[in-house]
Short mmCIF file of C-alpha atoms and ligand atoms in Angstrom, two decimals:
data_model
loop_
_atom_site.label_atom_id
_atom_site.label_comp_id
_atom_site.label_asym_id
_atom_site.label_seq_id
_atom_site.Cartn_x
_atom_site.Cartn_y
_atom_site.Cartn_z
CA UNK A 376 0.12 -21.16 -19.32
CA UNK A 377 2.69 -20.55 -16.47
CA UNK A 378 3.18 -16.80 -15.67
CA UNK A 379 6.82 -15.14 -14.78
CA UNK A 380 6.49 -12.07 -12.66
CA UNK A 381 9.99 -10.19 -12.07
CA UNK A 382 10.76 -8.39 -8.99
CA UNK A 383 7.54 -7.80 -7.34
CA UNK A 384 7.08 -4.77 -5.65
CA UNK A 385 4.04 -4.49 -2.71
CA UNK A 386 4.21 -0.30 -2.50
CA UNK A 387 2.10 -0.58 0.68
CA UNK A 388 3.03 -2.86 3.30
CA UNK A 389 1.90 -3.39 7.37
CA UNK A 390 4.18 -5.38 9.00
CA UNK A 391 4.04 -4.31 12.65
CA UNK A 392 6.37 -5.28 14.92
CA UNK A 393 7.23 -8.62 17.18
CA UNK A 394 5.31 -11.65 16.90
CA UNK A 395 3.58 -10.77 14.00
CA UNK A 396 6.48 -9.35 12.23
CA UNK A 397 7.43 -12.40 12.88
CA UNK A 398 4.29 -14.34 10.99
CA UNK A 399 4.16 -12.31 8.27
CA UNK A 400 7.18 -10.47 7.12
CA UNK A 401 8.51 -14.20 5.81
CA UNK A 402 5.93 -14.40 4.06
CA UNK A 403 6.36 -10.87 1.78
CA UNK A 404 9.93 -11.33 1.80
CA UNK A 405 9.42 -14.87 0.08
CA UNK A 406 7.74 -14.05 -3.15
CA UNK A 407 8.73 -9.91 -3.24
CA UNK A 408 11.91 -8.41 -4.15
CA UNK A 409 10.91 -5.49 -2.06
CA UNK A 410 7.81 -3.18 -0.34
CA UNK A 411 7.37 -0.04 1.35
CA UNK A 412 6.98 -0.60 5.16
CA UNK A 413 4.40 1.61 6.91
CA UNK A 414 5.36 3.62 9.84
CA UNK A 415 2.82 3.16 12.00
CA UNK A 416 3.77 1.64 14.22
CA UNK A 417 2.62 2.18 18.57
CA UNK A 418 4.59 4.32 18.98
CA UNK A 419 4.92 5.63 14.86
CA UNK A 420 8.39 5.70 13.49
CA UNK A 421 9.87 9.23 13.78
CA UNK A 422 13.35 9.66 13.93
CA UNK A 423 16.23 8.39 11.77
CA UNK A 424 17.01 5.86 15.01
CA UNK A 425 13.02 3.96 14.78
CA UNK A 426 14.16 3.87 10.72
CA UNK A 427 17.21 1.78 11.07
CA UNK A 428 16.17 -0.18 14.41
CA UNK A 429 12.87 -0.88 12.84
CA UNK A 430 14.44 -2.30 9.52
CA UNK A 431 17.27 -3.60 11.31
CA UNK A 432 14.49 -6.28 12.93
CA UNK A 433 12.77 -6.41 9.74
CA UNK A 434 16.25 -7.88 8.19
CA UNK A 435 16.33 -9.78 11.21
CA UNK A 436 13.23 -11.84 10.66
CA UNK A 437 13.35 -12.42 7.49
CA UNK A 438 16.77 -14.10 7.55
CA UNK A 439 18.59 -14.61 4.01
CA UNK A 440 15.21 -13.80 1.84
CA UNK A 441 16.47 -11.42 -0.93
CA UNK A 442 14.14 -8.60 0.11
CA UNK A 443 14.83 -4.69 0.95
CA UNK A 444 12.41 -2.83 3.60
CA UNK A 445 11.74 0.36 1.96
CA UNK A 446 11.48 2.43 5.36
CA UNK A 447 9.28 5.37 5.89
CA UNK A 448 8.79 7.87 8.38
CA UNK A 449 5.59 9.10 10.21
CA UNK A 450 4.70 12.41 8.43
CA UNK A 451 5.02 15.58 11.26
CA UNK A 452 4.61 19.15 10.25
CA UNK A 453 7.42 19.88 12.54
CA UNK A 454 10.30 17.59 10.69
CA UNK A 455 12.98 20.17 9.67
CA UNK A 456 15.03 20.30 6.95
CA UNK A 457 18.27 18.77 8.30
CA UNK A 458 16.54 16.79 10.08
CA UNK A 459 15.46 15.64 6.40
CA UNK A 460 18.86 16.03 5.23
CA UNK A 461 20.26 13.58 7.74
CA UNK A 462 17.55 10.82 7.58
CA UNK A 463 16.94 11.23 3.59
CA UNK A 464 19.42 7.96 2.79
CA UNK A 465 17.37 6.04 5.60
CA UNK A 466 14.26 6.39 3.88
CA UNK A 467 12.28 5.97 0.37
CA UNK A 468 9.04 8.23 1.40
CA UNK A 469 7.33 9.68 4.59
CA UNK A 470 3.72 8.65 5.16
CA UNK A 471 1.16 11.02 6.00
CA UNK A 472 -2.11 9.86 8.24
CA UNK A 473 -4.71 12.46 8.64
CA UNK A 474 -5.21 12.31 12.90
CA UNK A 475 -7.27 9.27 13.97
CA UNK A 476 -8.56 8.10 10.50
CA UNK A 477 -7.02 4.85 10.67
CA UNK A 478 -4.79 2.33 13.28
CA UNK A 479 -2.52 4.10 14.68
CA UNK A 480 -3.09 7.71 13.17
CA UNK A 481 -3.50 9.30 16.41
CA UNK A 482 -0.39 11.22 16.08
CA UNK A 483 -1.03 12.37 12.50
CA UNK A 484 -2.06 15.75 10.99
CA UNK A 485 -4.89 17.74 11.98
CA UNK A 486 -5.31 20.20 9.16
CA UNK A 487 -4.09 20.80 6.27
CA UNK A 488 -2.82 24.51 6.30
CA UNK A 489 -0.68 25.07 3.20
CA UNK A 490 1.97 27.87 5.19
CA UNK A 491 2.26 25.93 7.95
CA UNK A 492 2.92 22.58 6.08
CA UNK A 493 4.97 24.63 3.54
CA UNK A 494 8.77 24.32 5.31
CA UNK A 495 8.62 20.69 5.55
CA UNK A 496 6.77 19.73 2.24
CA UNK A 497 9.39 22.41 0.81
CA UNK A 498 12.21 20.84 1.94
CA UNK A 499 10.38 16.93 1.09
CA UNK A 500 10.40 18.03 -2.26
CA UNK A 501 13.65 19.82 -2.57
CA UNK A 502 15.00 16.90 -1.43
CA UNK A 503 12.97 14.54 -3.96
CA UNK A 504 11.13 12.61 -0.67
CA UNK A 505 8.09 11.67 -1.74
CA UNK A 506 5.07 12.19 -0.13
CA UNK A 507 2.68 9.11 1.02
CA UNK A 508 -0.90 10.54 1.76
CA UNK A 509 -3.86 8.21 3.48
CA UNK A 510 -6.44 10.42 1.86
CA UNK A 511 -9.79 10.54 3.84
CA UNK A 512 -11.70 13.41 5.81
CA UNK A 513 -13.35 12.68 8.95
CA UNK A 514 -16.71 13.28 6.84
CA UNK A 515 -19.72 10.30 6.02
CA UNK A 516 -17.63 7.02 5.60
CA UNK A 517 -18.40 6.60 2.18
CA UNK A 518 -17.53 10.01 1.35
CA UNK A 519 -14.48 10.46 2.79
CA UNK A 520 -12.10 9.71 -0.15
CA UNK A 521 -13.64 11.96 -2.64
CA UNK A 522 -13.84 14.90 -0.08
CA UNK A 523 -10.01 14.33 -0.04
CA UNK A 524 -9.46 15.08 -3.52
CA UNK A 525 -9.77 18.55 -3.16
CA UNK A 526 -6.76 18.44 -0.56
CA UNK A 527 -4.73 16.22 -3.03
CA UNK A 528 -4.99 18.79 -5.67
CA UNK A 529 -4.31 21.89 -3.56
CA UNK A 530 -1.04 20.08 -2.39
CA UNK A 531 -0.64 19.30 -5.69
CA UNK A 532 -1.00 22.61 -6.64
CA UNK A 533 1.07 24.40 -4.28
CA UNK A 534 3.82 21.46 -4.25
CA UNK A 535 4.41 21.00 -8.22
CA UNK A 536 7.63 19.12 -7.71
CA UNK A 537 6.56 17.23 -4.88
CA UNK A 538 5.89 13.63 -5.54
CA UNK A 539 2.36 12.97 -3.43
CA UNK A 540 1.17 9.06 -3.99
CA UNK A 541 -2.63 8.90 -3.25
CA UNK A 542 -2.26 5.53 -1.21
CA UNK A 543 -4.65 2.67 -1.65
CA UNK A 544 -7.38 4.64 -3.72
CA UNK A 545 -10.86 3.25 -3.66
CA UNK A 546 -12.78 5.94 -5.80
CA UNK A 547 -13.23 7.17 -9.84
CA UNK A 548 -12.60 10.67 -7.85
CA UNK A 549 -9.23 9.71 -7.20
CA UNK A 550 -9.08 7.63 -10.48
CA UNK A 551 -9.89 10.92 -12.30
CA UNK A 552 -7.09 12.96 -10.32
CA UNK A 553 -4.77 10.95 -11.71
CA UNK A 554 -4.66 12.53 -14.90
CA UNK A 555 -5.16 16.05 -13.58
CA UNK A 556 -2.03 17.00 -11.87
CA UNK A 557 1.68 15.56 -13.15
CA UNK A 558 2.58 15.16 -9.49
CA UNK A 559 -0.30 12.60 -8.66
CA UNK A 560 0.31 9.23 -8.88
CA UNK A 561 -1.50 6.24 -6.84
CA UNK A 562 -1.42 2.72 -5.02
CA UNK A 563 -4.01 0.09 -5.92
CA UNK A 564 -4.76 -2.81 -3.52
CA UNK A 565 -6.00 -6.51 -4.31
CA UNK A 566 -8.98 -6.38 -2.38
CA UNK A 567 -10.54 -2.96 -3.43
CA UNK A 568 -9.97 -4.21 -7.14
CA UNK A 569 -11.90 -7.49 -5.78
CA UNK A 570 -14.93 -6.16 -3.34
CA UNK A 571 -17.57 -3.53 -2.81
CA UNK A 572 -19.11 -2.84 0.05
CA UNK A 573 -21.89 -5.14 -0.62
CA UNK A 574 -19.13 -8.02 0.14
CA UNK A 575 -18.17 -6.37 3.24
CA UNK A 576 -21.84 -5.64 4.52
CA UNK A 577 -24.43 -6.22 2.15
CA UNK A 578 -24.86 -9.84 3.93
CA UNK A 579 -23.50 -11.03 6.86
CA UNK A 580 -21.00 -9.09 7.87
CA UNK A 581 -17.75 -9.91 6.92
CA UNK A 582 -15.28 -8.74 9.46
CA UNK A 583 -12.11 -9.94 7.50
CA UNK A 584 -12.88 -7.65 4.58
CA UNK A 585 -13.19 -4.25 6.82
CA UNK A 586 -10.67 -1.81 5.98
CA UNK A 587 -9.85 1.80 5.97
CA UNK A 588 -10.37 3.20 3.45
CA UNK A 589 -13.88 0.96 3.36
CA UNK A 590 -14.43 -0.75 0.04
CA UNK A 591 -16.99 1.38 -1.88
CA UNK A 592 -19.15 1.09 -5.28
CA UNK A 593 -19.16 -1.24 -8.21
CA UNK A 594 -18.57 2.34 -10.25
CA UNK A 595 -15.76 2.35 -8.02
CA UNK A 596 -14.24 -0.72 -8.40
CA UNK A 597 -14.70 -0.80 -12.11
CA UNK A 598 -12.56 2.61 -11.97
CA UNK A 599 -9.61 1.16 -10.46
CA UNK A 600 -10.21 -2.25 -12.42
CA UNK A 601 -9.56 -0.05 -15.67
CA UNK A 602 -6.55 1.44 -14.81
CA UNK A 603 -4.86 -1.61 -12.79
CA UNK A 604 -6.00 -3.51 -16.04
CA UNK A 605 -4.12 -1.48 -18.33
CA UNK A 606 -1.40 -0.69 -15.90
CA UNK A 607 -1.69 3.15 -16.45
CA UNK A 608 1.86 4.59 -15.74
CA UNK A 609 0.83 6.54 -12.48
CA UNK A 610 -0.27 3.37 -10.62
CA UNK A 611 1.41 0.73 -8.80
CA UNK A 612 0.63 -2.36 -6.43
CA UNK A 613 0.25 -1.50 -2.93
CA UNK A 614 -1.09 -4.13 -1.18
CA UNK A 615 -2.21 -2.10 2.19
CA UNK A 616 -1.81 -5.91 3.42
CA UNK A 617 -2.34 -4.99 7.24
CA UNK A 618 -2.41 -8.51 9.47
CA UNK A 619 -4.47 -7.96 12.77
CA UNK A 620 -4.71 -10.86 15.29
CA UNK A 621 -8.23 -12.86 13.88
CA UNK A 622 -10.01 -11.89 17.84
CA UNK A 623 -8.87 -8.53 16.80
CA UNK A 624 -10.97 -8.63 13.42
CA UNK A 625 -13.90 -11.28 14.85
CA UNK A 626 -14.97 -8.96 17.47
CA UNK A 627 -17.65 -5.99 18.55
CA UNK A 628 -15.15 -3.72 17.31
CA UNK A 629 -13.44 -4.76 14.55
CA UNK A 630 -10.05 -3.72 13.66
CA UNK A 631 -9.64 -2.33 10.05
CA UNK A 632 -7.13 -3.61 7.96
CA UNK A 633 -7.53 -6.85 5.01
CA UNK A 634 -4.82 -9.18 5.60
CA UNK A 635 -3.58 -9.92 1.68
CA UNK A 636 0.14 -10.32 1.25
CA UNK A 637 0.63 -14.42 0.85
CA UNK A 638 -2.21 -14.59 -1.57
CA UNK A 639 -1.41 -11.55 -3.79
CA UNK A 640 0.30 -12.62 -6.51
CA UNK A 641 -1.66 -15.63 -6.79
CA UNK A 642 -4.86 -13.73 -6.65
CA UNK A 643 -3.65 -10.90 -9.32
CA UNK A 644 -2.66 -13.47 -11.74
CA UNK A 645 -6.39 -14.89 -11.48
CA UNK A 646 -7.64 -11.69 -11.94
CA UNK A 647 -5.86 -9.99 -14.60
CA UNK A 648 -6.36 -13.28 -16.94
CA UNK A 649 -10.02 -13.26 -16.03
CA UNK A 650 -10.30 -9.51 -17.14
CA UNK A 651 -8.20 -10.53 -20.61
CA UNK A 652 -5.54 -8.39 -19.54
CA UNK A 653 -2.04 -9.17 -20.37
CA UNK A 654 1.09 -10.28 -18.51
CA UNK A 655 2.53 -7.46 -19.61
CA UNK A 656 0.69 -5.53 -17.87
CA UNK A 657 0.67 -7.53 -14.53
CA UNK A 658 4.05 -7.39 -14.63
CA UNK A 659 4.22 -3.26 -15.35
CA UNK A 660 1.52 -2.79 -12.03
CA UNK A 661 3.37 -5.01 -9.75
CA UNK A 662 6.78 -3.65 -11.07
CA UNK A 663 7.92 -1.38 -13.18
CA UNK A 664 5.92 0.96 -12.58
CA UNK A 665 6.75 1.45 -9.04
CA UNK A 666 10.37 0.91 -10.35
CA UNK A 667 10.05 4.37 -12.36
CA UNK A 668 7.47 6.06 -9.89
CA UNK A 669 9.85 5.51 -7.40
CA UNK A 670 12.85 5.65 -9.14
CA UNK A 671 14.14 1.78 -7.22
CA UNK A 672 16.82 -0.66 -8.46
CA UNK A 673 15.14 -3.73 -6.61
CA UNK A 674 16.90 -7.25 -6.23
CA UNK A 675 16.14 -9.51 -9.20
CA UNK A 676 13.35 -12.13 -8.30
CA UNK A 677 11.65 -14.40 -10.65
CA UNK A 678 8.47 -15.87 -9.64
CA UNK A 679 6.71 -18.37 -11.50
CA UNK A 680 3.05 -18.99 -11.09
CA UNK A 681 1.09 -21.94 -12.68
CA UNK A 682 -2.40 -23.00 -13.37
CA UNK A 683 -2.41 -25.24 -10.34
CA UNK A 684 -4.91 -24.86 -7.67
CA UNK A 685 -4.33 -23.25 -4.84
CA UNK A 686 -6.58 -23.54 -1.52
CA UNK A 687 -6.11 -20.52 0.45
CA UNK A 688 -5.51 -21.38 3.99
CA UNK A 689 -7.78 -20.71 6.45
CA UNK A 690 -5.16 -18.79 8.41
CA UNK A 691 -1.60 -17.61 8.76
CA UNK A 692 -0.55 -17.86 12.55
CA UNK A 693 -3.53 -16.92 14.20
CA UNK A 694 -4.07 -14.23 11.19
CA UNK A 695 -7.14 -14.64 8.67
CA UNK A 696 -5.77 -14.01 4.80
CA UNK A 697 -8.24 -12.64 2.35
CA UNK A 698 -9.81 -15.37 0.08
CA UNK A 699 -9.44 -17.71 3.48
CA UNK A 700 -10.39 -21.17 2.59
CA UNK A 701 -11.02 -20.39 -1.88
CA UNK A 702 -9.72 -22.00 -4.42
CA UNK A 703 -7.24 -19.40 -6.55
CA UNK A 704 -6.95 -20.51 -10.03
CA UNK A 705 -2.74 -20.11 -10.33
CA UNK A 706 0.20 -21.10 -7.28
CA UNK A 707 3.21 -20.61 -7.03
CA UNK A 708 6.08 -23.06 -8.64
CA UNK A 709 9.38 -21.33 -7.79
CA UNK A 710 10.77 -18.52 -6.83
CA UNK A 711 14.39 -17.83 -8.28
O1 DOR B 211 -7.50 -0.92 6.92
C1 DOR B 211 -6.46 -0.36 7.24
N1 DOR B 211 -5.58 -0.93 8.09
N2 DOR B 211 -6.18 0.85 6.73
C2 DOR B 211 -5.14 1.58 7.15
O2 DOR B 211 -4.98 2.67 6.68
C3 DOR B 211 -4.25 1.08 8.21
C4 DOR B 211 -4.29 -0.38 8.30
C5 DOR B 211 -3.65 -0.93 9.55
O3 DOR B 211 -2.57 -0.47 9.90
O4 DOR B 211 -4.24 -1.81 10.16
ZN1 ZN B 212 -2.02 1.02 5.00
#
């Protein structure tokens, strides 16, 4: 049976800037009504200026594709609030990178003292900007998500009517956060609802799958399975789909980041009907949900997906998608 998705929403989006904004924001912008555009950039989008000029050549690229940037800014302890004041229309959320955790986090925070974060996350929530949060320590890799939790729920805490998102969540810790504070909500990727990291190094070593944060257990993934599944209210699609040149990704060091925006849909559609869950609830985790989280009045899109086969291409301009070269049970017929 053919599936109709409605305006969907990727709540986590890389598309850099240049040539490869040029590869892949067409490519969001055709089957999406909308998706919130990470700010790191080199150098990371700080000022009300990077906002506009960034989604000014985001509108540019994408040509007359019915699709809205959400922008966000680089989190810094220092923002002010009129400086808030005067970029809040610009913007849908401000994304906060611990320092060095991930590409491009260089410039982010370094600790997470609540008094001196307190005039900006004051002034974030007074002004209902929600808060973006990569949540890992610098601790053991596999442990760094669930040592975050703590700092989730003492921002949490201290910030009751600050919306924080918990992005890309790869843990039952974070899972069982959820529920815990009102203010805690979360994005779920694709490919951490697909792998473990026995598919990223339990064999050969699969540099295309790599990713901060690194995918973890099958406890884990079963975790975020059961709440994608049922499309609990607090959780939304964020693809983290973050395209690095295929040298990048097929060398000594490997750049993080799983590449999974043209295959998304297609690939969520497999794997909600293969899990019995309904299209109801595909269409509340890559929609609605974010549409009430996030309180958005997105462009209408229809998207119809059928149970045709789809080979996944073995690469997008010089960038390797997730799946690369599988057979997807559903493609996409039209997009109205
Ligand atoms: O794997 C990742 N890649 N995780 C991130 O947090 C950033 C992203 C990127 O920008 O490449
Ligand atoms: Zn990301």
């Amino acid at each position: 049976m053919p599936i109709s998705l409605h305006t969907p929403l990727d709540m986590h989006l890389h598309l850099r800037d240049g040539d490869m904004l040029k590869t892949v924001a067409p490519l969001s912008a055709r089957t999406f009504s909308g998706a919130l555009i990470m700010p790191n950039l080199v150098p990371p989008i700080e000022s009300k200026e990077d906002v506009i000029r960034y989604k000014n050549r985001i509108l540019e690229t994408i040509g007359n594709e019915q699709f809205t940037p959400y922008m966000t800014l680089f989190f810094k302890p220092t923002y002010s609030r009129s400086f808030l004041e005067e970029v809040r229309d610009e913007i849908t959320a401000v994304k906060l990178y611990p320092a060095g955790i991930t590409t491009n986090s260089e410039g982010g925070l370094s600790g997470f003292d609540i008094d001196e974060l307190r005039p900006t996350l004051e002034a974030m929530s007074d002004l209902e900007i929600p808060l973006c949060i990569h949540g890992e320590t610098g601790g053991f890799v596999m442990d760094r998500e669930a040592e975050f939790v703590p700092i989730y729920e003492k921002l949490a805490k201290h910030f009751p009517n600050l919306m924080i998102i918990m992005e890309h969540i790869t843990t039952k810790e974070s899972v069982e956060a959820l529920d815990r504070f009102e203010n805690l909500y979360a994005t779920i990727t694709l490919h951490h609802l697909m792998i473990t990291l026995d598919d990223v190094a339990g064999g050969m070593l699969r540099p295309h799958l790599f990713c901060k944060p690194i995918a973890k257990r099958p406890e884990d993934r079963e975790a975020l399975l059961k709440v994608a599944l049922k499309a609990h209210p607090k959780v939304m699609f964020g693809s983290d789909s973050a395209p690095h040149p295929r040298e990048a990704k097929e060398s000594p060091g490997c750049a993080a980041g799983v590449f999974t925006a043209p295959i998304a849909l297609q690939a969520l559609a497999e794997l909600f009907k293969k899990n019995g869950a309904s299209a109801e609830n595909l269409q509340k985790f890559i929609s609605q949900n974010a549409q009430k989280i996030y309180n958005l009045k997105p462009i209408q899109k229809e998207v119809v997906l059928t149970e045709e086969h789809f080979i996944v291409p073995k690469s997008y301009g010089g960038v390797v998608p997730f799946l690369s070269e599988t057979t997807l049970d559903y493609s996409i017929h039209t997009v109205i």
